[in-house]
mmCIF file with all atom_site columns, C-alpha atoms in Angstrom:
data_model
loop_
_atom_site.group_PDB
_atom_site.id
_atom_site.type_symbol
_atom_site.label_atom_id
_atom_site.label_alt_id
_atom_site.label_comp_id
_atom_site.label_asym_id
_atom_site.label_entity_id
_atom_site.label_seq_id
_atom_site.pdbx_PDB_ins_code
_atom_site.Cartn_x
_atom_site.Cartn_y
_atom_site.Cartn_z
_atom_site.occupancy
_atom_site.B_iso_or_equiv
_atom_site.pdbx_formal_charge
_atom_site.auth_seq_id
_atom_site.auth_comp_id
_atom_site.auth_asym_id
_atom_site.auth_atom_id
_atom_site.pdbx_PDB_model_num
ATOM 1   C CA . MET A 1 1   ? 266.338 252.827 53.236 1.00 95.00 ? 393 MET A CA 1
ATOM 2   C CA . ASP A 1 2   ? 265.280 249.194 52.927 1.00 93.00 ? 394 ASP A CA 1
ATOM 3   C CA . GLY A 1 3   ? 263.320 248.756 49.675 1.00 92.00 ? 395 GLY A CA 1
ATOM 4   C CA . VAL A 1 4   ? 263.979 252.395 48.636 1.00 96.00 ? 396 VAL A CA 1
ATOM 5   C CA . ILE A 1 5   ? 267.779 252.665 48.587 1.00 96.00 ? 397 ILE A CA 1
ATOM 6   C CA . VAL A 1 6   ? 268.793 249.001 48.776 1.00 96.00 ? 398 VAL A CA 1
ATOM 7   C CA . GLU A 1 7   ? 267.188 245.731 47.922 1.00 95.00 ? 399 GLU A CA 1
ATOM 8   C CA . SER A 1 8   ? 267.138 244.259 51.464 1.00 94.00 ? 400 SER A CA 1
ATOM 9   C CA . GLU A 1 9   ? 263.604 243.610 52.614 1.00 91.00 ? 401 GLU A CA 1
ATOM 10  C CA . HIS A 1 10  ? 264.019 239.906 51.755 1.00 93.00 ? 402 HIS A CA 1
ATOM 11  C CA . LEU A 1 11  ? 267.183 239.791 53.842 1.00 96.00 ? 403 LEU A CA 1
ATOM 12  C CA . TRP A 1 12  ? 265.352 241.085 56.909 1.00 95.00 ? 404 TRP A CA 1
ATOM 13  C CA . GLU A 1 13  ? 262.682 238.475 56.386 1.00 96.00 ? 405 GLU A CA 1
ATOM 14  C CA . GLU A 1 14  ? 265.416 235.831 56.136 1.00 97.00 ? 406 GLU A CA 1
ATOM 15  C CA . SER A 1 15  ? 267.043 237.079 59.313 1.00 97.00 ? 407 SER A CA 1
ATOM 16  C CA . TRP A 1 16  ? 263.774 236.850 61.256 1.00 97.00 ? 408 TRP A CA 1
ATOM 17  C CA . THR A 1 17  ? 263.049 233.432 59.741 1.00 97.00 ? 409 THR A CA 1
ATOM 18  C CA . VAL A 1 18  ? 266.460 232.053 60.754 1.00 97.00 ? 410 VAL A CA 1
ATOM 19  C CA . SER A 1 19  ? 266.266 233.539 64.258 1.00 97.00 ? 411 SER A CA 1
ATOM 20  C CA . ALA A 1 20  ? 262.736 232.257 64.830 1.00 97.00 ? 412 ALA A CA 1
ATOM 21  C CA . ALA A 1 21  ? 263.613 228.813 63.488 1.00 97.00 ? 413 ALA A CA 1
ATOM 22  C CA . ALA A 1 22  ? 266.564 228.527 65.920 1.00 97.00 ? 414 ALA A CA 1
ATOM 23  C CA . ARG A 1 23  ? 263.971 228.876 68.659 1.00 97.00 ? 415 ARG A CA 1
ATOM 24  C CA . GLY A 1 24  ? 261.514 226.375 67.232 1.00 97.00 ? 416 GLY A CA 1
ATOM 25  C CA . TYR A 1 25  ? 259.077 228.799 65.610 1.00 97.00 ? 417 TYR A CA 1
ATOM 26  C CA . THR A 1 26  ? 258.097 228.753 61.912 1.00 98.00 ? 418 THR A CA 1
ATOM 27  C CA . TRP A 1 27  ? 258.098 232.336 60.609 1.00 98.00 ? 419 TRP A CA 1
ATOM 28  C CA . MET A 1 28  ? 255.064 233.180 58.424 1.00 96.00 ? 420 MET A CA 1
ATOM 29  C CA . PRO A 1 29  ? 254.424 235.858 55.759 1.00 94.00 ? 421 PRO A CA 1
ATOM 30  C CA . GLU A 1 30  ? 251.950 237.535 58.112 1.00 93.00 ? 422 GLU A CA 1
ATOM 31  C CA . ASP A 1 31  ? 254.712 237.851 60.676 1.00 96.00 ? 423 ASP A CA 1
ATOM 32  C CA . THR A 1 32  ? 256.766 239.771 58.090 1.00 93.00 ? 424 THR A CA 1
ATOM 33  C CA . SER A 1 33  ? 253.941 242.188 57.269 1.00 88.00 ? 425 SER A CA 1
ATOM 34  C CA . THR A 1 34  ? 253.400 242.768 60.995 1.00 90.00 ? 426 THR A CA 1
ATOM 35  C CA . VAL A 1 35  ? 256.982 243.645 61.832 1.00 91.00 ? 427 VAL A CA 1
ATOM 36  C CA . GLN A 1 36  ? 257.923 245.644 58.683 1.00 86.00 ? 428 GLN A CA 1
ATOM 37  C CA . GLY A 1 37  ? 258.576 249.203 59.879 1.00 82.00 ? 429 GLY A CA 1
ATOM 38  C CA . MET A 1 38  ? 258.996 248.214 63.550 1.00 89.00 ? 430 MET A CA 1
ATOM 39  C CA . SER A 1 39  ? 262.151 249.414 65.337 1.00 90.00 ? 431 SER A CA 1
ATOM 40  C CA . ALA A 1 40  ? 264.820 246.857 66.281 1.00 92.00 ? 432 ALA A CA 1
ATOM 41  C CA . PRO A 1 41  ? 263.642 246.685 69.946 1.00 94.00 ? 433 PRO A CA 1
ATOM 42  C CA . GLU A 1 42  ? 260.035 246.162 68.708 1.00 93.00 ? 434 GLU A CA 1
ATOM 43  C CA . TRP A 1 43  ? 260.698 243.447 66.137 1.00 95.00 ? 435 TRP A CA 1
ATOM 44  C CA . SER A 1 44  ? 263.196 241.584 68.287 1.00 97.00 ? 436 SER A CA 1
ATOM 45  C CA . ALA A 1 45  ? 260.641 241.475 71.101 1.00 97.00 ? 437 ALA A CA 1
ATOM 46  C CA . TYR A 1 46  ? 258.041 240.228 68.623 1.00 97.00 ? 438 TYR A CA 1
ATOM 47  C CA . VAL A 1 47  ? 260.245 237.465 67.249 1.00 97.00 ? 439 VAL A CA 1
ATOM 48  C CA . ALA A 1 48  ? 261.211 236.296 70.741 1.00 97.00 ? 440 ALA A CA 1
ATOM 49  C CA . ALA A 1 49  ? 257.609 236.332 71.931 1.00 97.00 ? 441 ALA A CA 1
ATOM 50  C CA . ARG A 1 50  ? 256.347 234.387 68.905 1.00 96.00 ? 442 ARG A CA 1
ATOM 51  C CA . ALA A 1 51  ? 258.954 231.754 69.721 1.00 96.00 ? 443 ALA A CA 1
ATOM 52  C CA . GLY A 1 52  ? 257.795 231.642 73.321 1.00 97.00 ? 444 GLY A CA 1
ATOM 53  C CA . MET A 1 53  ? 261.089 233.052 74.570 1.00 97.00 ? 445 MET A CA 1
ATOM 54  C CA . PRO A 1 54  ? 260.528 236.702 75.412 1.00 97.00 ? 446 PRO A CA 1
ATOM 55  C CA . GLU A 1 55  ? 263.708 236.807 77.464 1.00 97.00 ? 447 GLU A CA 1
ATOM 56  C CA . GLU A 1 56  ? 265.664 236.221 74.230 1.00 97.00 ? 448 GLU A CA 1
ATOM 57  C CA . ALA A 1 57  ? 264.702 239.583 72.638 1.00 97.00 ? 449 ALA A CA 1
ATOM 58  C CA . GLU A 1 58  ? 268.128 241.205 72.961 1.00 96.00 ? 450 GLU A CA 1
ATOM 59  C CA . THR A 1 59  ? 269.840 238.112 71.647 1.00 97.00 ? 451 THR A CA 1
ATOM 60  C CA . VAL A 1 60  ? 267.459 238.028 68.668 1.00 97.00 ? 452 VAL A CA 1
ATOM 61  C CA . ARG A 1 61  ? 268.252 241.625 67.920 1.00 96.00 ? 453 ARG A CA 1
ATOM 62  C CA . ALA A 1 62  ? 272.012 241.109 67.992 1.00 97.00 ? 454 ALA A CA 1
ATOM 63  C CA . GLU A 1 63  ? 271.699 238.026 65.787 1.00 97.00 ? 455 GLU A CA 1
ATOM 64  C CA . CYS A 1 64  ? 269.602 239.746 63.157 1.00 97.00 ? 456 CYS A CA 1
ATOM 65  C CA . VAL A 1 65  ? 271.678 242.943 63.041 1.00 96.00 ? 457 VAL A CA 1
ATOM 66  C CA . LYS A 1 66  ? 274.886 240.949 62.642 1.00 97.00 ? 458 LYS A CA 1
ATOM 67  C CA . PHE A 1 67  ? 273.155 238.810 59.915 1.00 97.00 ? 459 PHE A CA 1
ATOM 68  C CA . MET A 1 68  ? 272.242 242.044 58.054 1.00 97.00 ? 460 MET A CA 1
ATOM 69  C CA . VAL A 1 69  ? 275.626 243.726 58.404 1.00 97.00 ? 461 VAL A CA 1
ATOM 70  C CA . ASP A 1 70  ? 277.331 240.591 57.121 1.00 97.00 ? 462 ASP A CA 1
ATOM 71  C CA . LYS A 1 71  ? 275.012 240.456 54.114 1.00 97.00 ? 463 LYS A CA 1
ATOM 72  C CA . VAL A 1 72  ? 275.591 244.143 53.322 1.00 97.00 ? 464 VAL A CA 1
ATOM 73  C CA . ILE A 1 73  ? 279.384 243.844 53.601 1.00 96.00 ? 465 ILE A CA 1
ATOM 74  C CA . GLY A 1 74  ? 279.157 240.655 51.522 1.00 97.00 ? 466 GLY A CA 1
ATOM 75  C CA . GLY A 1 75  ? 277.551 242.534 48.675 1.00 96.00 ? 467 GLY A CA 1
ATOM 76  C CA . GLU A 1 76  ? 274.123 240.914 49.045 1.00 97.00 ? 468 GLU A CA 1
ATOM 77  C CA . ALA A 1 77  ? 272.205 244.162 49.497 1.00 96.00 ? 469 ALA A CA 1
ATOM 78  C CA . PRO A 1 78  ? 272.580 245.934 46.103 1.00 97.00 ? 470 PRO A CA 1
ATOM 79  C CA . LEU A 1 79  ? 271.227 249.393 45.372 1.00 97.00 ? 471 LEU A CA 1
ATOM 80  C CA . MET A 1 80  ? 267.739 249.480 43.944 1.00 96.00 ? 472 MET A CA 1
ATOM 81  C CA . PRO A 1 81  ? 267.831 250.420 40.242 1.00 96.00 ? 473 PRO A CA 1
ATOM 82  C CA . GLY A 1 82  ? 267.954 254.223 39.992 1.00 97.00 ? 474 GLY A CA 1
ATOM 83  C CA . ALA A 1 83  ? 268.379 254.718 43.778 1.00 97.00 ? 475 ALA A CA 1
ATOM 84  C CA . ALA A 1 84  ? 271.830 256.311 43.566 1.00 97.00 ? 476 ALA A CA 1
ATOM 85  C CA . GLU A 1 85  ? 270.620 258.756 40.955 1.00 98.00 ? 477 GLU A CA 1
ATOM 86  C CA . LEU A 1 86  ? 267.589 259.597 43.056 1.00 98.00 ? 478 LEU A CA 1
ATOM 87  C CA . VAL A 1 87  ? 269.590 260.283 46.164 1.00 98.00 ? 479 VAL A CA 1
ATOM 88  C CA . ARG A 1 88  ? 272.240 262.385 44.391 1.00 97.00 ? 480 ARG A CA 1
ATOM 89  C CA . ALA A 1 89  ? 269.680 264.425 42.445 1.00 98.00 ? 481 ALA A CA 1
ATOM 90  C CA . VAL A 1 90  ? 267.629 265.317 45.527 1.00 98.00 ? 482 VAL A CA 1
ATOM 91  C CA . ALA A 1 91  ? 270.620 265.821 47.781 1.00 97.00 ? 483 ALA A CA 1
ATOM 92  C CA . GLY A 1 92  ? 271.869 268.339 45.233 1.00 97.00 ? 484 GLY A CA 1
ATOM 93  C CA . LEU A 1 93  ? 268.771 270.462 45.846 1.00 98.00 ? 485 LEU A CA 1
ATOM 94  C CA . VAL A 1 94  ? 267.802 270.171 49.475 1.00 97.00 ? 486 VAL A CA 1
ATOM 95  C CA . PRO A 1 95  ? 269.007 268.591 52.777 1.00 97.00 ? 487 PRO A CA 1
ATOM 96  C CA . VAL A 1 96  ? 268.290 264.865 52.846 1.00 98.00 ? 488 VAL A CA 1
ATOM 97  C CA . ALA A 1 97  ? 267.923 262.436 55.786 1.00 98.00 ? 489 ALA A CA 1
ATOM 98  C CA . VAL A 1 98  ? 267.583 258.719 56.240 1.00 98.00 ? 490 VAL A CA 1
ATOM 99  C CA . ALA A 1 99  ? 264.596 257.897 58.500 1.00 97.00 ? 491 ALA A CA 1
ATOM 100 C CA . SER A 1 100 ? 264.805 254.082 58.712 1.00 95.00 ? 492 SER A CA 1
ATOM 101 C CA . SER A 1 101 ? 263.537 251.197 60.808 1.00 92.00 ? 493 SER A CA 1
ATOM 102 C CA . ALA A 1 102 ? 266.908 249.552 60.352 1.00 93.00 ? 494 ALA A CA 1
ATOM 103 C CA . ALA A 1 103 ? 269.363 249.501 63.260 1.00 93.00 ? 495 ALA A CA 1
ATOM 104 C CA . ARG A 1 104 ? 271.962 252.261 63.010 1.00 95.00 ? 496 ARG A CA 1
ATOM 105 C CA . MET A 1 105 ? 274.779 249.781 62.431 1.00 96.00 ? 497 MET A CA 1
ATOM 106 C CA . VAL A 1 106 ? 272.927 248.458 59.349 1.00 96.00 ? 498 VAL A CA 1
ATOM 107 C CA . ILE A 1 107 ? 272.213 251.937 58.007 1.00 97.00 ? 499 ILE A CA 1
ATOM 108 C CA . GLU A 1 108 ? 275.822 252.949 58.368 1.00 97.00 ? 500 GLU A CA 1
ATOM 109 C CA . ALA A 1 109 ? 276.993 249.727 56.718 1.00 97.00 ? 501 ALA A CA 1
ATOM 110 C CA . VAL A 1 110 ? 274.688 250.325 53.750 1.00 97.00 ? 502 VAL A CA 1
ATOM 111 C CA . LEU A 1 111 ? 275.646 253.998 53.235 1.00 97.00 ? 503 LEU A CA 1
ATOM 112 C CA . ALA A 1 112 ? 279.371 253.168 53.535 1.00 96.00 ? 504 ALA A CA 1
ATOM 113 C CA . GLU A 1 113 ? 279.172 250.148 51.260 1.00 96.00 ? 505 GLU A CA 1
ATOM 114 C CA . HIS A 1 114 ? 277.502 252.207 48.505 1.00 97.00 ? 506 HIS A CA 1
ATOM 115 C CA . GLY A 1 115 ? 279.396 255.453 48.952 1.00 96.00 ? 507 GLY A CA 1
ATOM 116 C CA . LEU A 1 116 ? 276.289 257.489 49.899 1.00 97.00 ? 508 LEU A CA 1
ATOM 117 C CA . ALA A 1 117 ? 277.122 258.551 53.463 1.00 96.00 ? 509 ALA A CA 1
ATOM 118 C CA . ASP A 1 118 ? 278.134 262.044 52.490 1.00 96.00 ? 510 ASP A CA 1
ATOM 119 C CA . ARG A 1 119 ? 274.864 262.708 50.730 1.00 97.00 ? 511 ARG A CA 1
ATOM 120 C CA . PHE A 1 120 ? 272.824 262.694 53.858 1.00 97.00 ? 512 PHE A CA 1
ATOM 121 C CA . GLY A 1 121 ? 272.709 265.550 56.323 1.00 97.00 ? 513 GLY A CA 1
ATOM 122 C CA . ALA A 1 122 ? 271.128 263.400 59.024 1.00 97.00 ? 514 ALA A CA 1
ATOM 123 C CA . VAL A 1 123 ? 270.497 259.725 59.829 1.00 97.00 ? 515 VAL A CA 1
ATOM 124 C CA . CYS A 1 124 ? 267.851 258.510 62.207 1.00 97.00 ? 516 CYS A CA 1
ATOM 125 C CA . SER A 1 125 ? 267.111 254.919 63.121 1.00 96.00 ? 517 SER A CA 1
ATOM 126 C CA . SER A 1 126 ? 263.795 254.151 64.741 1.00 94.00 ? 518 SER A CA 1
ATOM 127 C CA . GLU A 1 127 ? 265.685 252.393 67.550 1.00 93.00 ? 519 GLU A CA 1
ATOM 128 C CA . GLU A 1 128 ? 266.672 255.973 68.623 1.00 96.00 ? 520 GLU A CA 1
ATOM 129 C CA . VAL A 1 129 ? 263.086 257.128 69.146 1.00 96.00 ? 521 VAL A CA 1
ATOM 130 C CA . PRO A 1 130 ? 260.223 255.927 71.393 1.00 95.00 ? 522 PRO A CA 1
ATOM 131 C CA . TYR A 1 131 ? 258.203 254.187 68.694 1.00 93.00 ? 523 TYR A CA 1
ATOM 132 C CA . GLY A 1 132 ? 258.927 252.666 65.288 1.00 91.00 ? 524 GLY A CA 1
ATOM 133 C CA . LYS A 1 133 ? 256.768 253.038 62.173 1.00 93.00 ? 525 LYS A CA 1
ATOM 134 C CA . PRO A 1 134 ? 253.808 253.496 61.644 1.00 94.00 ? 526 PRO A CA 1
ATOM 135 C CA . ALA A 1 135 ? 254.255 256.010 64.479 1.00 95.00 ? 527 ALA A CA 1
ATOM 136 C CA . PRO A 1 136 ? 255.651 259.349 63.198 1.00 97.00 ? 528 PRO A CA 1
ATOM 137 C CA . ASP A 1 137 ? 258.619 259.457 65.630 1.00 97.00 ? 529 ASP A CA 1
ATOM 138 C CA . VAL A 1 138 ? 261.475 258.576 63.281 1.00 97.00 ? 530 VAL A CA 1
ATOM 139 C CA . TYR A 1 139 ? 260.407 261.126 60.632 1.00 98.00 ? 531 TYR A CA 1
ATOM 140 C CA . LEU A 1 140 ? 259.871 263.862 63.217 1.00 98.00 ? 532 LEU A CA 1
ATOM 141 C CA . GLU A 1 141 ? 263.295 263.265 64.640 1.00 98.00 ? 533 GLU A CA 1
ATOM 142 C CA . ALA A 1 142 ? 264.949 263.106 61.199 1.00 98.00 ? 534 ALA A CA 1
ATOM 143 C CA . ALA A 1 143 ? 263.367 266.450 60.336 1.00 98.00 ? 535 ALA A CA 1
ATOM 144 C CA . ARG A 1 144 ? 264.524 267.901 63.598 1.00 98.00 ? 536 ARG A CA 1
ATOM 145 C CA . ARG A 1 145 ? 268.075 266.769 62.942 1.00 98.00 ? 537 ARG A CA 1
ATOM 146 C CA . LEU A 1 146 ? 267.944 268.432 59.543 1.00 97.00 ? 538 LEU A CA 1
ATOM 147 C CA . GLY A 1 147 ? 266.573 271.572 61.149 1.00 97.00 ? 539 GLY A CA 1
ATOM 148 C CA . VAL A 1 148 ? 263.507 271.546 58.870 1.00 97.00 ? 540 VAL A CA 1
ATOM 149 C CA . ASN A 1 149 ? 259.804 271.763 59.752 1.00 98.00 ? 541 ASN A CA 1
ATOM 150 C CA . PRO A 1 150 ? 258.352 268.310 58.901 1.00 98.00 ? 542 PRO A CA 1
ATOM 151 C CA . LEU A 1 151 ? 255.410 269.987 57.180 1.00 98.00 ? 543 LEU A CA 1
ATOM 152 C CA . ARG A 1 152 ? 257.961 271.234 54.594 1.00 97.00 ? 544 ARG A CA 1
ATOM 153 C CA . CYS A 1 153 ? 259.473 267.790 54.027 1.00 97.00 ? 545 CYS A CA 1
ATOM 154 C CA . MET A 1 154 ? 258.794 265.037 51.560 1.00 97.00 ? 546 MET A CA 1
ATOM 155 C CA . GLY A 1 155 ? 259.138 261.346 52.407 1.00 97.00 ? 547 GLY A CA 1
ATOM 156 C CA . ILE A 1 156 ? 259.659 258.442 50.001 1.00 97.00 ? 548 ILE A CA 1
ATOM 157 C CA . GLU A 1 157 ? 258.457 255.039 51.172 1.00 97.00 ? 549 GLU A CA 1
ATOM 158 C CA . ASP A 1 158 ? 257.881 251.533 49.852 1.00 95.00 ? 550 ASP A CA 1
ATOM 159 C CA . SER A 1 159 ? 255.997 249.895 52.720 1.00 91.00 ? 551 SER A CA 1
ATOM 160 C CA . SER A 1 160 ? 252.580 250.348 54.325 1.00 93.00 ? 552 SER A CA 1
ATOM 161 C CA . ASN A 1 161 ? 253.891 251.224 57.798 1.00 92.00 ? 553 ASN A CA 1
ATOM 162 C CA . GLY A 1 162 ? 256.494 253.559 56.351 1.00 94.00 ? 554 GLY A CA 1
ATOM 163 C CA . MET A 1 163 ? 253.839 255.403 54.376 1.00 96.00 ? 555 MET A CA 1
ATOM 164 C CA . ARG A 1 164 ? 251.671 255.732 57.421 1.00 97.00 ? 556 ARG A CA 1
ATOM 165 C CA . SER A 1 165 ? 254.557 256.995 59.472 1.00 97.00 ? 557 SER A CA 1
ATOM 166 C CA . ALA A 1 166 ? 255.548 259.730 56.979 1.00 98.00 ? 558 ALA A CA 1
ATOM 167 C CA . ARG A 1 167 ? 252.024 260.990 56.680 1.00 98.00 ? 559 ARG A CA 1
ATOM 168 C CA . ALA A 1 168 ? 251.434 260.875 60.488 1.00 98.00 ? 560 ALA A CA 1
ATOM 169 C CA . ALA A 1 169 ? 254.535 263.159 60.765 1.00 98.00 ? 561 ALA A CA 1
ATOM 170 C CA . GLY A 1 170 ? 252.971 265.629 58.294 1.00 98.00 ? 562 GLY A CA 1
ATOM 171 C CA . LEU A 1 171 ? 255.274 264.921 55.373 1.00 98.00 ? 563 LEU A CA 1
ATOM 172 C CA . THR A 1 172 ? 254.218 264.985 51.740 1.00 98.00 ? 564 THR A CA 1
ATOM 173 C CA . LEU A 1 173 ? 254.384 261.329 50.777 1.00 98.00 ? 565 LEU A CA 1
ATOM 174 C CA . VAL A 1 174 ? 255.827 259.836 47.564 1.00 98.00 ? 566 VAL A CA 1
ATOM 175 C CA . ALA A 1 175 ? 254.998 256.119 47.402 1.00 98.00 ? 567 ALA A CA 1
ATOM 176 C CA . LEU A 1 176 ? 257.399 253.755 45.669 1.00 97.00 ? 568 LEU A CA 1
ATOM 177 C CA . PRO A 1 177 ? 255.581 250.434 46.067 1.00 95.00 ? 569 PRO A CA 1
ATOM 178 C CA . ASN A 1 178 ? 257.669 247.336 46.739 1.00 90.00 ? 570 ASN A CA 1
ATOM 179 C CA . ALA A 1 179 ? 256.595 244.674 44.279 1.00 88.00 ? 571 ALA A CA 1
ATOM 180 C CA . ALA A 1 180 ? 257.589 241.778 46.472 1.00 87.00 ? 572 ALA A CA 1
ATOM 181 C CA . TYR A 1 181 ? 255.899 243.240 49.579 1.00 88.00 ? 573 TYR A CA 1
ATOM 182 C CA . PRO A 1 182 ? 253.054 245.354 48.148 1.00 92.00 ? 574 PRO A CA 1
ATOM 183 C CA . PRO A 1 183 ? 251.629 248.076 50.405 1.00 93.00 ? 575 PRO A CA 1
ATOM 184 C CA . LYS A 1 184 ? 248.004 248.070 51.509 1.00 94.00 ? 576 LYS A CA 1
ATOM 185 C CA . PRO A 1 185 ? 245.543 250.185 49.468 1.00 97.00 ? 577 PRO A CA 1
ATOM 186 C CA . ASP A 1 186 ? 244.824 252.473 52.499 1.00 97.00 ? 578 ASP A CA 1
ATOM 187 C CA . ALA A 1 187 ? 248.509 253.247 52.870 1.00 96.00 ? 579 ALA A CA 1
ATOM 188 C CA . LEU A 1 188 ? 248.941 253.999 49.098 1.00 97.00 ? 580 LEU A CA 1
ATOM 189 C CA . ALA A 1 189 ? 245.931 256.328 49.299 1.00 98.00 ? 581 ALA A CA 1
ATOM 190 C CA . LEU A 1 190 ? 247.975 258.625 51.568 1.00 98.00 ? 582 LEU A CA 1
ATOM 191 C CA . ALA A 1 191 ? 250.482 259.384 48.846 1.00 98.00 ? 583 ALA A CA 1
ATOM 192 C CA . GLU A 1 192 ? 250.627 262.632 46.873 1.00 98.00 ? 584 GLU A CA 1
ATOM 193 C CA . HIS A 1 193 ? 252.277 260.635 44.134 1.00 98.00 ? 585 HIS A CA 1
ATOM 194 C CA . VAL A 1 194 ? 252.689 256.872 43.460 1.00 98.00 ? 586 VAL A CA 1
ATOM 195 C CA . ALA A 1 195 ? 255.887 256.345 41.513 1.00 98.00 ? 587 ALA A CA 1
ATOM 196 C CA . ALA A 1 196 ? 256.250 253.382 39.144 1.00 97.00 ? 588 ALA A CA 1
ATOM 197 C CA . THR A 1 197 ? 260.091 253.500 39.248 1.00 97.00 ? 589 THR A CA 1
ATOM 198 C CA . HIS A 1 198 ? 262.946 255.313 41.003 1.00 97.00 ? 590 HIS A CA 1
ATOM 199 C CA . ASP A 1 199 ? 263.308 257.492 37.868 1.00 98.00 ? 591 ASP A CA 1
ATOM 200 C CA . ASP A 1 200 ? 259.647 258.403 38.118 1.00 98.00 ? 592 ASP A CA 1
ATOM 201 C CA . ALA A 1 201 ? 260.099 259.326 41.780 1.00 98.00 ? 593 ALA A CA 1
ATOM 202 C CA . ARG A 1 202 ? 263.262 261.374 40.976 1.00 98.00 ? 594 ARG A CA 1
ATOM 203 C CA . GLU A 1 203 ? 261.513 263.300 38.275 1.00 98.00 ? 595 GLU A CA 1
ATOM 204 C CA . TYR A 1 204 ? 258.481 264.012 40.415 1.00 98.00 ? 596 TYR A CA 1
ATOM 205 C CA . ILE A 1 205 ? 260.452 265.120 43.502 1.00 98.00 ? 597 ILE A CA 1
ATOM 206 C CA . THR A 1 206 ? 262.962 267.225 41.642 1.00 98.00 ? 598 THR A CA 1
ATOM 207 C CA . GLY A 1 207 ? 260.176 268.744 39.630 1.00 97.00 ? 599 GLY A CA 1
ATOM 208 C CA . ARG A 1 208 ? 258.323 269.744 42.784 1.00 95.00 ? 600 ARG A CA 1
ATOM 209 C CA . LEU A 1 209 ? 261.501 271.109 44.405 1.00 94.00 ? 601 LEU A CA 1
ATOM 210 C CA . THR A 1 210 ? 262.386 273.248 41.395 1.00 94.00 ? 602 THR A CA 1
ATOM 211 C CA . SER A 1 211 ? 258.964 274.499 40.464 1.00 88.00 ? 603 SER A CA 1
#
């Protein structure tokens, strides 16, 4: 969802930065790359530990989730260009799921805000599975909720850990690299197709599905 459907990766980084600063820790770019793809329990534990306050993990999680929901409702997480067209085109052909590292409250806020909730047959947050990305858990559970063998699924991802997660689950990977947070070369190498834009991704995926 983040970086594929909505432009929100920078908001997550801001939420971690603010939460860490409130506890006396200066958040660094390498911290962002470390936690991208982690589930809410995982990244909140990381932020709290980096600040030397591991007991604050649940408070950190609540703060960051509220921060994100407020930003979404406030209109600060716009759709990525071409994202709505991509979702609608693919959802018109096959069942579609969200398999996201975002907390469920944030996913639901995004889909409601942009009128996309009815396009998805299933939603899975990595907070609902044992391990976040790059582990395959969230994709495996999303496929299970759709009732589809993951080996017959495609995943579209913008981040390194997301790409690793999709491939570890056995999905065919379409990479849509995030320019602000570029994925690692080894993650990109896992992709069947590297899309330059959402329109490119839509054309490739719908072409594969209809051929």
